[in-house]
mmCIF file of C-alpha atoms in Angstrom:
data_model
loop_
_atom_site.group_PDB
_atom_site.id
_atom_site.type_symbol
_atom_site.label_atom_id
_atom_site.label_comp_id
_atom_site.label_asym_id
_atom_site.label_seq_id
_atom_site.Cartn_x
_atom_site.Cartn_y
_atom_site.Cartn_z
ATOM 1 C CA UNK A 108 14.124 59.899 -113.447
ATOM 2 C CA UNK A 109 15.580 63.502 -113.628
ATOM 3 C CA UNK A 110 13.936 63.634 -117.318
ATOM 4 C CA UNK A 111 10.536 62.387 -115.685
ATOM 5 C CA UNK A 112 10.570 65.215 -113.211
ATOM 6 C CA UNK A 113 11.236 67.834 -115.833
ATOM 7 C CA UNK A 114 8.747 66.750 -117.940
ATOM 8 C CA UNK A 115 6.406 66.824 -114.956
ATOM 9 C CA UNK A 116 7.062 70.748 -114.265
ATOM 10 C CA UNK A 117 5.647 71.538 -117.677
ATOM 11 C CA UNK A 118 8.900 72.033 -119.461
ATOM 12 C CA UNK A 119 9.138 71.227 -123.079
ATOM 13 C CA UNK A 120 11.284 68.209 -123.126
ATOM 14 C CA UNK A 121 13.126 67.431 -126.706
ATOM 15 C CA UNK A 122 14.775 63.967 -126.663
ATOM 16 C CA UNK A 123 17.270 63.871 -129.672
ATOM 17 C CA UNK A 124 17.588 60.308 -131.319
ATOM 18 C CA UNK A 125 21.094 61.086 -132.020
ATOM 19 C CA UNK A 126 21.244 58.877 -135.494
ATOM 20 C CA UNK A 127 24.660 60.801 -136.773
ATOM 21 C CA UNK A 128 26.327 60.887 -133.509
ATOM 22 C CA UNK A 129 25.581 56.978 -133.079
ATOM 23 C CA UNK A 130 27.067 56.377 -136.413
ATOM 24 C CA UNK A 131 30.183 58.530 -135.636
ATOM 25 C CA UNK A 132 30.980 56.918 -132.177
ATOM 26 C CA UNK A 133 33.464 54.567 -133.654
ATOM 27 C CA UNK A 134 31.111 53.071 -136.420
ATOM 28 C CA UNK A 135 29.857 50.688 -134.013
ATOM 29 C CA UNK A 136 26.776 50.491 -136.604
ATOM 30 C CA UNK A 137 25.901 51.519 -140.254
ATOM 31 C CA UNK A 138 23.408 54.104 -140.607
ATOM 32 C CA UNK A 139 20.857 51.815 -141.447
ATOM 33 C CA UNK A 140 20.900 50.022 -138.306
ATOM 34 C CA UNK A 141 21.176 53.321 -136.423
ATOM 35 C CA UNK A 142 17.978 54.216 -138.033
ATOM 36 C CA UNK A 143 15.903 51.174 -136.858
ATOM 37 C CA UNK A 144 17.379 52.079 -133.459
ATOM 38 C CA UNK A 145 15.736 55.356 -133.476
ATOM 39 C CA UNK A 146 12.505 54.289 -134.025
ATOM 40 C CA UNK A 147 12.824 51.279 -131.819
ATOM 41 C CA UNK A 148 13.667 53.761 -128.843
ATOM 42 C CA UNK A 149 11.226 56.065 -129.916
ATOM 43 C CA UNK A 150 8.517 53.273 -128.875
ATOM 44 C CA UNK A 151 10.350 52.072 -126.156
ATOM 45 C CA UNK A 152 10.452 55.838 -124.382
ATOM 46 C CA UNK A 153 6.917 56.708 -125.137
ATOM 47 C CA UNK A 154 6.108 53.126 -123.256
ATOM 48 C CA UNK A 155 8.402 54.006 -120.367
ATOM 49 C CA UNK A 156 6.726 57.214 -119.642
ATOM 50 C CA UNK A 157 3.223 56.026 -120.010
ATOM 51 C CA UNK A 158 4.100 53.064 -117.823
ATOM 52 C CA UNK A 159 5.046 55.604 -115.278
ATOM 53 C CA UNK A 160 2.201 57.974 -115.496
ATOM 54 C CA UNK A 161 4.419 60.894 -117.069
ATOM 55 C CA UNK A 162 2.287 63.336 -119.267
ATOM 56 C CA UNK A 163 3.710 62.956 -122.709
ATOM 57 C CA UNK A 164 1.843 65.804 -124.157
ATOM 58 C CA UNK A 165 4.857 68.065 -124.055
ATOM 59 C CA UNK A 166 7.453 65.622 -125.292
ATOM 60 C CA UNK A 167 8.848 65.926 -128.763
ATOM 61 C CA UNK A 168 10.824 63.452 -130.207
ATOM 62 C CA UNK A 169 14.035 64.750 -132.983
ATOM 63 C CA UNK A 170 15.819 62.884 -135.010
ATOM 64 C CA UNK A 171 19.684 64.628 -135.273
ATOM 65 C CA UNK A 172 19.888 63.783 -139.045
ATOM 66 C CA UNK A 173 16.857 66.010 -139.438
ATOM 67 C CA UNK A 174 19.069 69.290 -138.770
ATOM 68 C CA UNK A 175 22.487 68.125 -139.069
ATOM 69 C CA UNK A 176 22.704 67.433 -142.393
ATOM 70 C CA UNK A 177 21.701 71.005 -143.233
ATOM 71 C CA UNK A 178 23.922 73.519 -145.176
ATOM 72 C CA UNK A 179 23.522 76.067 -141.897
ATOM 73 C CA UNK A 180 24.333 73.230 -139.198
ATOM 74 C CA UNK A 181 27.620 72.225 -141.643
ATOM 75 C CA UNK A 182 28.735 75.562 -142.043
ATOM 76 C CA UNK A 183 28.686 76.092 -138.269
ATOM 77 C CA UNK A 184 30.705 72.685 -137.939
ATOM 78 C CA UNK A 185 33.114 74.151 -140.042
ATOM 79 C CA UNK A 186 33.656 77.433 -138.202
ATOM 80 C CA UNK A 187 33.910 75.041 -135.074
ATOM 81 C CA UNK A 188 36.844 73.196 -136.710
ATOM 82 C CA UNK A 189 38.558 76.446 -137.476
ATOM 83 C CA UNK A 190 38.233 77.519 -133.813
ATOM 84 C CA UNK A 191 38.677 74.129 -132.044
ATOM 85 C CA UNK A 192 42.274 73.043 -130.856
ATOM 86 C CA UNK A 193 42.560 69.164 -131.120
ATOM 87 C CA UNK A 194 43.696 69.179 -127.561
ATOM 88 C CA UNK A 195 40.258 70.761 -126.446
ATOM 89 C CA UNK A 196 38.121 68.275 -128.737
ATOM 90 C CA UNK A 197 40.058 65.191 -127.674
ATOM 91 C CA UNK A 198 39.870 66.436 -123.754
ATOM 92 C CA UNK A 199 36.135 67.490 -124.367
ATOM 93 C CA UNK A 200 35.151 63.817 -125.817
ATOM 94 C CA UNK A 201 37.660 61.793 -123.164
ATOM 95 C CA UNK A 202 35.026 60.639 -120.873
ATOM 96 C CA UNK A 203 32.181 59.790 -123.769
ATOM 97 C CA UNK A 204 33.992 59.116 -127.171
ATOM 98 C CA UNK A 205 35.837 55.788 -127.007
ATOM 99 C CA UNK A 206 39.886 56.112 -126.679
ATOM 100 C CA UNK A 207 41.652 54.003 -129.004
ATOM 101 C CA UNK A 208 45.212 53.831 -130.142
ATOM 102 C CA UNK A 209 44.488 55.229 -133.680
ATOM 103 C CA UNK A 210 41.491 57.504 -132.801
ATOM 104 C CA UNK A 211 38.995 58.759 -135.714
ATOM 105 C CA UNK A 212 38.444 61.997 -136.987
ATOM 106 C CA UNK A 213 34.695 61.361 -135.994
ATOM 107 C CA UNK A 214 35.882 61.237 -132.402
ATOM 108 C CA UNK A 215 37.027 64.813 -132.682
ATOM 109 C CA UNK A 216 34.076 66.062 -134.115
ATOM 110 C CA UNK A 217 31.545 64.567 -131.757
ATOM 111 C CA UNK A 218 31.900 67.227 -128.728
ATOM 112 C CA UNK A 219 31.414 70.136 -131.341
ATOM 113 C CA UNK A 220 27.954 68.562 -132.894
ATOM 114 C CA UNK A 221 27.008 68.066 -129.373
ATOM 115 C CA UNK A 222 27.397 71.697 -128.462
ATOM 116 C CA UNK A 223 25.682 72.809 -131.877
ATOM 117 C CA UNK A 224 22.758 70.990 -130.643
ATOM 118 C CA UNK A 225 22.131 73.035 -128.401
ATOM 119 C CA UNK A 226 21.569 76.100 -130.863
ATOM 120 C CA UNK A 227 19.634 73.987 -133.200
ATOM 121 C CA UNK A 228 17.368 72.354 -130.883
ATOM 122 C CA UNK A 229 16.743 75.429 -129.483
ATOM 123 C CA UNK A 230 16.528 74.581 -125.883
ATOM 124 C CA UNK A 231 17.664 76.547 -122.768
ATOM 125 C CA UNK A 232 19.563 73.562 -121.059
ATOM 126 C CA UNK A 233 21.140 70.513 -121.859
ATOM 127 C CA UNK A 234 20.393 67.118 -119.446
ATOM 128 C CA UNK A 235 22.988 64.655 -119.065
ATOM 129 C CA UNK A 236 25.508 61.874 -116.736
ATOM 130 C CA UNK A 237 28.268 63.557 -115.119
ATOM 131 C CA UNK A 238 30.508 62.129 -117.977
ATOM 132 C CA UNK A 239 29.215 64.708 -120.081
ATOM 133 C CA UNK A 240 30.412 67.519 -118.141
ATOM 134 C CA UNK A 241 33.824 68.235 -120.135
ATOM 135 C CA UNK A 242 31.302 68.561 -123.574
ATOM 136 C CA UNK A 243 29.153 70.836 -121.373
ATOM 137 C CA UNK A 244 31.972 72.938 -120.435
ATOM 138 C CA UNK A 245 33.352 72.980 -123.980
ATOM 139 C CA UNK A 246 29.758 73.991 -125.264
ATOM 140 C CA UNK A 247 29.555 76.926 -122.609
ATOM 141 C CA UNK A 248 33.163 78.187 -124.221
ATOM 142 C CA UNK A 249 33.039 77.708 -127.615
ATOM 143 C CA UNK A 250 29.014 78.321 -128.725
ATOM 144 C CA UNK A 251 29.481 82.362 -127.721
ATOM 145 C CA UNK A 252 32.291 82.490 -129.928
ATOM 146 C CA UNK A 253 29.873 81.486 -132.821
ATOM 147 C CA UNK A 254 27.424 84.068 -131.211
ATOM 148 C CA UNK A 255 25.268 82.111 -129.392
ATOM 149 C CA UNK A 256 24.209 82.164 -126.174
ATOM 150 C CA UNK A 257 25.200 79.792 -123.351
ATOM 151 C CA UNK A 258 22.977 77.675 -122.092
ATOM 152 C CA UNK A 259 22.860 75.678 -118.558
ATOM 153 C CA UNK A 260 23.644 71.896 -117.854
ATOM 154 C CA UNK A 261 21.716 69.909 -115.551
ATOM 155 C CA UNK A 262 23.847 66.606 -114.692
ATOM 156 C CA UNK A 263 23.134 63.519 -112.745
ATOM 157 C CA UNK A 264 25.413 60.535 -111.215
ATOM 158 C CA UNK A 265 25.920 57.407 -113.393
ATOM 159 C CA UNK A 266 24.515 54.588 -111.968
ATOM 160 C CA UNK A 267 27.348 51.637 -111.789
ATOM 161 C CA UNK A 268 26.579 48.421 -113.751
ATOM 162 C CA UNK A 269 25.468 45.393 -112.066
ATOM 163 C CA UNK A 270 29.210 44.185 -112.453
ATOM 164 C CA UNK A 271 30.469 47.466 -111.016
ATOM 165 C CA UNK A 272 31.977 50.366 -112.470
ATOM 166 C CA UNK A 273 30.148 51.609 -115.389
ATOM 167 C CA UNK A 274 27.558 49.858 -117.784
ATOM 168 C CA UNK A 275 28.533 48.377 -121.140
ATOM 169 C CA UNK A 276 26.593 47.238 -123.823
ATOM 170 C CA UNK A 277 29.285 44.743 -124.741
ATOM 171 C CA UNK A 278 28.764 43.013 -120.996
ATOM 172 C CA UNK A 279 25.039 42.002 -121.064
ATOM 173 C CA UNK A 280 25.145 41.077 -117.233
ATOM 174 C CA UNK A 281 26.067 44.963 -116.584
ATOM 175 C CA UNK A 282 22.746 45.995 -117.518
ATOM 176 C CA UNK A 283 19.020 45.594 -117.285
ATOM 177 C CA UNK A 284 17.568 45.649 -120.557
ATOM 178 C CA UNK A 285 13.745 47.059 -120.601
ATOM 179 C CA UNK A 286 12.552 43.892 -122.420
ATOM 180 C CA UNK A 287 14.029 41.636 -120.425
ATOM 181 C CA UNK A 288 12.003 38.565 -119.428
ATOM 182 C CA UNK A 289 11.444 38.335 -115.395
ATOM 183 C CA UNK A 290 13.579 34.952 -114.981
ATOM 184 C CA UNK A 291 16.377 36.949 -116.827
ATOM 185 C CA UNK A 292 15.977 39.970 -114.711
ATOM 186 C CA UNK A 293 16.099 37.555 -111.379
ATOM 187 C CA UNK A 294 19.458 35.783 -112.848
ATOM 188 C CA UNK A 295 21.016 39.213 -113.611
ATOM 189 C CA UNK A 296 20.369 40.647 -110.512
ATOM 190 C CA UNK A 297 21.592 37.727 -108.699
ATOM 191 C CA UNK A 298 24.909 37.510 -110.157
ATOM 192 C CA UNK A 299 25.314 41.356 -109.778
ATOM 193 C CA UNK A 300 28.230 42.575 -107.833
ATOM 194 C CA UNK A 301 26.931 43.043 -104.204
ATOM 195 C CA UNK A 302 29.336 42.593 -101.594
ATOM 196 C CA UNK A 303 28.093 42.025 -97.817
ATOM 197 C CA UNK A 304 28.941 45.571 -96.373
ATOM 198 C CA UNK A 305 30.196 47.473 -98.971
ATOM 199 C CA UNK A 306 28.636 50.096 -100.475
ATOM 200 C CA UNK A 307 31.006 51.515 -103.202
ATOM 201 C CA UNK A 308 30.650 50.848 -107.137
ATOM 202 C CA UNK A 309 27.484 48.538 -105.699
ATOM 203 C CA UNK A 310 24.954 48.945 -108.616
ATOM 204 C CA UNK A 311 22.347 46.986 -106.700
ATOM 205 C CA UNK A 312 22.083 49.877 -104.240
ATOM 206 C CA UNK A 313 22.704 53.013 -106.690
ATOM 207 C CA UNK A 314 19.895 51.276 -108.273
ATOM 208 C CA UNK A 315 17.373 51.645 -105.225
ATOM 209 C CA UNK A 316 18.357 54.885 -104.703
ATOM 210 C CA UNK A 317 18.440 56.473 -108.750
ATOM 211 C CA UNK A 318 15.077 54.772 -109.806
ATOM 212 C CA UNK A 319 13.464 52.487 -107.414
ATOM 213 C CA UNK A 320 13.165 55.040 -104.380
ATOM 214 C CA UNK A 321 12.421 57.965 -106.493
ATOM 215 C CA UNK A 322 9.425 56.099 -108.433
ATOM 216 C CA UNK A 323 7.929 54.805 -104.997
ATOM 217 C CA UNK A 324 7.717 58.389 -103.476
ATOM 218 C CA UNK A 325 5.939 59.293 -107.002
ATOM 219 C CA UNK A 326 3.133 57.019 -106.398
ATOM 220 C CA UNK A 327 3.098 57.353 -102.159
ATOM 221 C CA UNK A 328 2.175 61.554 -103.701
ATOM 222 C CA UNK A 329 -0.010 60.125 -106.434
ATOM 223 C CA UNK A 330 -1.998 57.724 -103.512
ATOM 224 C CA UNK A 331 -2.331 61.025 -101.482
ATOM 225 C CA UNK A 332 -3.944 63.301 -103.757
ATOM 226 C CA UNK A 333 -1.104 64.756 -105.738
ATOM 227 C CA UNK A 334 -1.922 65.251 -109.424
ATOM 228 C CA UNK A 335 1.583 65.208 -110.745
ATOM 229 C CA UNK A 336 1.500 61.726 -112.090
ATOM 230 C CA UNK A 337 -0.953 60.487 -114.456
ATOM 231 C CA UNK A 338 -2.508 56.851 -113.909
ATOM 232 C CA UNK A 339 0.259 54.914 -115.163
ATOM 233 C CA UNK A 340 -0.031 51.076 -116.523
ATOM 234 C CA UNK A 341 0.424 47.753 -114.749
ATOM 235 C CA UNK A 342 0.691 47.651 -111.136
ATOM 236 C CA UNK A 343 1.197 51.300 -109.610
ATOM 237 C CA UNK A 344 1.624 50.186 -105.790
ATOM 238 C CA UNK A 345 4.976 51.945 -103.877
ATOM 239 C CA UNK A 346 7.929 49.694 -103.249
ATOM 240 C CA UNK A 347 6.488 49.212 -99.836
ATOM 241 C CA UNK A 348 4.980 45.913 -98.089
ATOM 242 C CA UNK A 349 1.469 45.988 -96.366
ATOM 243 C CA UNK A 350 1.688 47.213 -92.853
ATOM 244 C CA UNK A 351 4.491 49.002 -93.243
ATOM 245 C CA UNK A 352 5.034 52.161 -91.032
ATOM 246 C CA UNK A 353 3.939 55.492 -91.854
ATOM 247 C CA UNK A 354 6.846 57.284 -93.961
ATOM 248 C CA UNK A 355 7.915 53.906 -95.505
ATOM 249 C CA UNK A 356 9.421 54.355 -99.222
ATOM 250 C CA UNK A 357 11.230 51.156 -99.752
ATOM 251 C CA UNK A 358 10.829 47.579 -97.959
ATOM 252 C CA UNK A 359 12.410 44.503 -98.061
ATOM 253 C CA UNK A 360 10.205 41.824 -97.614
ATOM 254 C CA UNK A 361 11.305 38.911 -95.824
ATOM 255 C CA UNK A 362 9.863 35.454 -94.079
ATOM 256 C CA UNK A 363 9.311 36.013 -89.958
ATOM 257 C CA UNK A 364 11.644 33.044 -89.611
ATOM 258 C CA UNK A 365 14.309 35.470 -91.120
ATOM 259 C CA UNK A 366 13.306 38.492 -88.934
ATOM 260 C CA UNK A 367 10.458 39.730 -90.977
ATOM 261 C CA UNK A 368 10.072 42.687 -93.623
ATOM 262 C CA UNK A 369 12.528 46.039 -93.015
ATOM 263 C CA UNK A 370 10.895 49.093 -93.912
ATOM 264 C CA UNK A 371 12.947 52.063 -94.687
ATOM 265 C CA UNK A 372 11.985 55.941 -94.954
ATOM 266 C CA UNK A 373 14.820 56.920 -96.777
ATOM 267 C CA UNK A 374 17.651 55.408 -98.604
ATOM 268 C CA UNK A 375 20.340 56.684 -96.181
ATOM 269 C CA UNK A 376 18.622 54.107 -93.361
ATOM 270 C CA UNK A 377 18.901 51.604 -96.186
ATOM 271 C CA UNK A 378 22.296 52.252 -96.761
ATOM 272 C CA UNK A 379 23.006 52.350 -93.247
ATOM 273 C CA UNK A 380 21.896 48.865 -92.534
ATOM 274 C CA UNK A 381 23.634 47.501 -95.778
ATOM 275 C CA UNK A 382 27.007 49.201 -94.474
ATOM 276 C CA UNK A 383 26.596 47.701 -90.784
ATOM 277 C CA UNK A 384 25.807 44.265 -92.470
ATOM 278 C CA UNK A 385 22.431 44.337 -90.678
ATOM 279 C CA UNK A 386 20.862 44.091 -94.235
ATOM 280 C CA UNK A 387 22.144 41.069 -96.138
ATOM 281 C CA UNK A 388 22.894 41.167 -99.793
ATOM 282 C CA UNK A 389 20.611 38.218 -100.658
ATOM 283 C CA UNK A 390 17.607 39.734 -99.184
ATOM 284 C CA UNK A 391 18.054 43.288 -100.969
ATOM 285 C CA UNK A 392 18.452 41.649 -104.331
ATOM 286 C CA UNK A 393 15.271 39.608 -104.067
ATOM 287 C CA UNK A 394 13.339 42.661 -103.458
ATOM 288 C CA UNK A 395 15.413 44.950 -106.280
ATOM 289 C CA UNK A 396 14.585 42.010 -108.826
ATOM 290 C CA UNK A 397 10.887 42.217 -107.630
ATOM 291 C CA UNK A 398 10.701 46.393 -108.055
ATOM 292 C CA UNK A 399 12.396 45.751 -111.308
ATOM 293 C CA UNK A 400 10.021 43.085 -112.902
ATOM 294 C CA UNK A 401 6.858 45.251 -111.321
ATOM 295 C CA UNK A 402 8.446 48.591 -113.689
ATOM 296 C CA UNK A 403 8.953 46.328 -116.585
ATOM 297 C CA UNK A 404 5.917 44.167 -117.005
ATOM 298 C CA UNK A 405 3.631 46.971 -118.523
ATOM 299 C CA UNK A 406 6.288 47.641 -120.778
ATOM 300 C CA UNK A 407 7.027 44.430 -121.790
ATOM 301 C CA UNK A 408 3.208 43.846 -122.334
ATOM 302 C CA UNK A 409 3.081 47.048 -124.805
ATOM 303 C CA UNK A 410 5.789 45.600 -126.488
ATOM 304 C CA UNK A 411 4.178 42.310 -127.147
ATOM 305 C CA UNK A 412 0.435 44.193 -128.135
ATOM 306 C CA UNK A 413 2.206 45.978 -130.620
ATOM 307 C CA UNK A 414 3.065 44.336 -133.723
ATOM 308 C CA UNK A 415 4.890 47.034 -135.508
ATOM 309 C CA UNK A 416 7.305 48.034 -132.655
ATOM 310 C CA UNK A 417 8.003 43.968 -132.660
ATOM 311 C CA UNK A 418 9.015 44.237 -136.301
ATOM 312 C CA UNK A 419 11.170 47.191 -135.711
ATOM 313 C CA UNK A 420 12.815 45.446 -132.934
ATOM 314 C CA UNK A 421 14.338 42.659 -134.984
ATOM 315 C CA UNK A 422 15.576 45.144 -137.747
ATOM 316 C CA UNK A 423 17.169 47.020 -134.914
ATOM 317 C CA UNK A 424 18.745 44.063 -133.065
ATOM 318 C CA UNK A 425 19.075 41.266 -135.358
ATOM 319 C CA UNK A 426 20.055 37.938 -133.594
ATOM 320 C CA UNK A 427 23.696 37.259 -134.222
ATOM 321 C CA UNK A 428 23.296 33.588 -134.166
ATOM 322 C CA UNK A 429 20.764 33.663 -136.756
ATOM 323 C CA UNK A 430 21.810 31.928 -139.736
ATOM 324 C CA UNK A 431 21.488 33.581 -142.999
ATOM 325 C CA UNK A 432 18.819 32.196 -145.043
ATOM 326 C CA UNK A 433 19.960 29.352 -147.954
ATOM 327 C CA UNK A 434 19.302 30.382 -151.382
ATOM 328 C CA UNK A 435 17.300 28.238 -153.411
ATOM 329 C CA UNK A 436 18.905 25.908 -155.915
ATOM 330 C CA UNK A 437 17.483 26.414 -159.138
ATOM 331 C CA UNK A 438 15.323 23.605 -159.841
ATOM 332 C CA UNK A 439 17.245 21.415 -163.122
ATOM 333 C CA UNK A 440 15.371 21.277 -166.063
ATOM 334 C CA UNK A 441 15.406 18.205 -168.066
ATOM 335 C CA UNK A 442 16.707 18.622 -171.893
ATOM 336 C CA UNK A 443 16.466 14.938 -174.043
ATOM 337 C CA UNK A 444 19.542 14.273 -176.007
ATOM 338 C CA UNK A 445 19.460 14.577 -180.197
ATOM 339 C CA UNK A 446 19.379 11.164 -181.003
ATOM 340 C CA UNK A 447 22.158 8.803 -180.921
ATOM 341 C CA UNK A 448 23.230 10.984 -178.288
ATOM 342 C CA UNK A 449 23.115 10.529 -174.300
ATOM 343 C CA UNK A 450 24.584 7.462 -172.227
ATOM 344 C CA UNK A 451 22.103 5.142 -173.619
ATOM 345 C CA UNK A 452 22.438 5.772 -177.072
ATOM 346 C CA UNK A 453 23.865 2.173 -178.795
ATOM 347 C CA UNK A 454 26.301 2.940 -181.262
ATOM 348 C CA UNK A 455 26.614 1.680 -185.044
ATOM 349 C CA UNK A 456 27.365 -1.849 -186.086
ATOM 350 C CA UNK A 457 30.323 -2.075 -187.905
ATOM 351 C CA UNK A 458 31.768 -5.224 -190.490
ATOM 352 C CA UNK A 459 34.783 -5.730 -191.822
ATOM 353 C CA UNK A 460 35.077 -5.553 -195.936
ATOM 354 C CA UNK A 461 38.598 -6.641 -197.458
ATOM 355 C CA UNK A 462 40.447 -5.487 -194.581
ATOM 356 C CA UNK A 463 38.688 -2.644 -194.543
ATOM 357 C CA UNK A 464 36.036 -1.270 -191.784
ATOM 358 C CA UNK A 465 32.801 0.270 -192.801
ATOM 359 C CA UNK A 466 29.740 1.155 -190.849
ATOM 360 C CA UNK A 467 26.884 -1.227 -191.276
ATOM 361 C CA UNK A 468 23.328 -0.717 -192.044
ATOM 362 C CA UNK A 469 21.349 -1.563 -189.134
ATOM 363 C CA UNK A 470 18.680 -4.557 -190.064
ATOM 364 C CA UNK A 471 15.666 -2.701 -190.742
ATOM 365 C CA UNK A 472 12.431 -3.725 -187.982
ATOM 366 C CA UNK A 473 8.862 -4.754 -188.644
ATOM 367 C CA UNK A 474 7.345 -1.454 -188.817
ATOM 368 C CA UNK A 475 9.841 -0.340 -191.185
ATOM 369 C CA UNK A 476 9.219 -2.894 -193.492
ATOM 370 C CA UNK A 477 5.800 -2.626 -193.449
ATOM 371 C CA UNK A 478 5.907 1.080 -193.971
ATOM 372 C CA UNK A 479 8.213 0.653 -197.311
ATOM 373 C CA UNK A 480 5.965 -2.190 -198.473
ATOM 374 C CA UNK A 481 3.199 0.309 -198.037
ATOM 375 C CA UNK A 482 4.963 3.022 -200.079
ATOM 376 C CA UNK A 483 6.142 0.866 -202.796
ATOM 377 C CA UNK A 484 2.326 -0.119 -203.229
ATOM 378 C CA UNK A 485 1.020 3.590 -203.178
ATOM 379 C CA UNK A 486 3.738 4.283 -206.033
#
């Protein structure tokens, strides 16, 4: 949502599709696959912005490989390598680059490349999660040493995964994918860690704070005449129940027999109710799942209507359980055996003459006899 707000307030936003970075990140994907994924994410981000009503006229997508393979960029990278210590490079990437027992050299290059991106993208500030802070500090220290100006950095808090802790691409149940079906979303939220009264490492609560309430506030502002947002796609109703008190930004809809709906004017109020156990995890999860499906519905619809995007998605994320196509067997062509050969061929007759075995000439057939007589008469 912070990226959306930057875009709304008349900034030119450059989105780096970091294909080279993705390849270097512990070689998780080959370059060809990374190339398909950059195209996939471009389609996805445009669909997300359009669904929210975020203007995209000042949105620019840049593939990292479009400049990271140039002579100038690589020369600057070599200059960094001649300046940066192994300790500083490893420390800068500690929270971003996967830490393994025997790290690859690519992990040490990663922070320097991200610092150089600020110069070659020609930006005034870089935006990222708080897990990027050490790389941002690294950039502020080393870019001036190459003669480049120091940039500003904006950070937002990391939203915990649904299972608690950091989201992980290796754990599909720790995150919601943009193209998840409604029933999949409900199942993932139902299984999410959301212990009654526990507000720590609670991914469901954090999602309400970081995503759902900010979007609800933007939709309310648009209804009140604020022209910050364009008209988005799909249902643009705020996450507020009908008949809610004025100032409500998020509602928990419940049946009257369970106490009726609960309405909140701020996240702080909702968090306090959850901490005091006035708000039950099941009721929170039900409303959160419904709100997420409201957000994803226009994105899923856009995907289903775009054949090119569908083809790219299959190339970017091939089904790991798909069986490889079997090669067609070559058709056997029948070649008849030469005369006297083959399994049905009759062996020549033999007869004994003076204790010797000799081949016997077979008796001529009637057709052969007739042919011999014809030739004799002609001669």
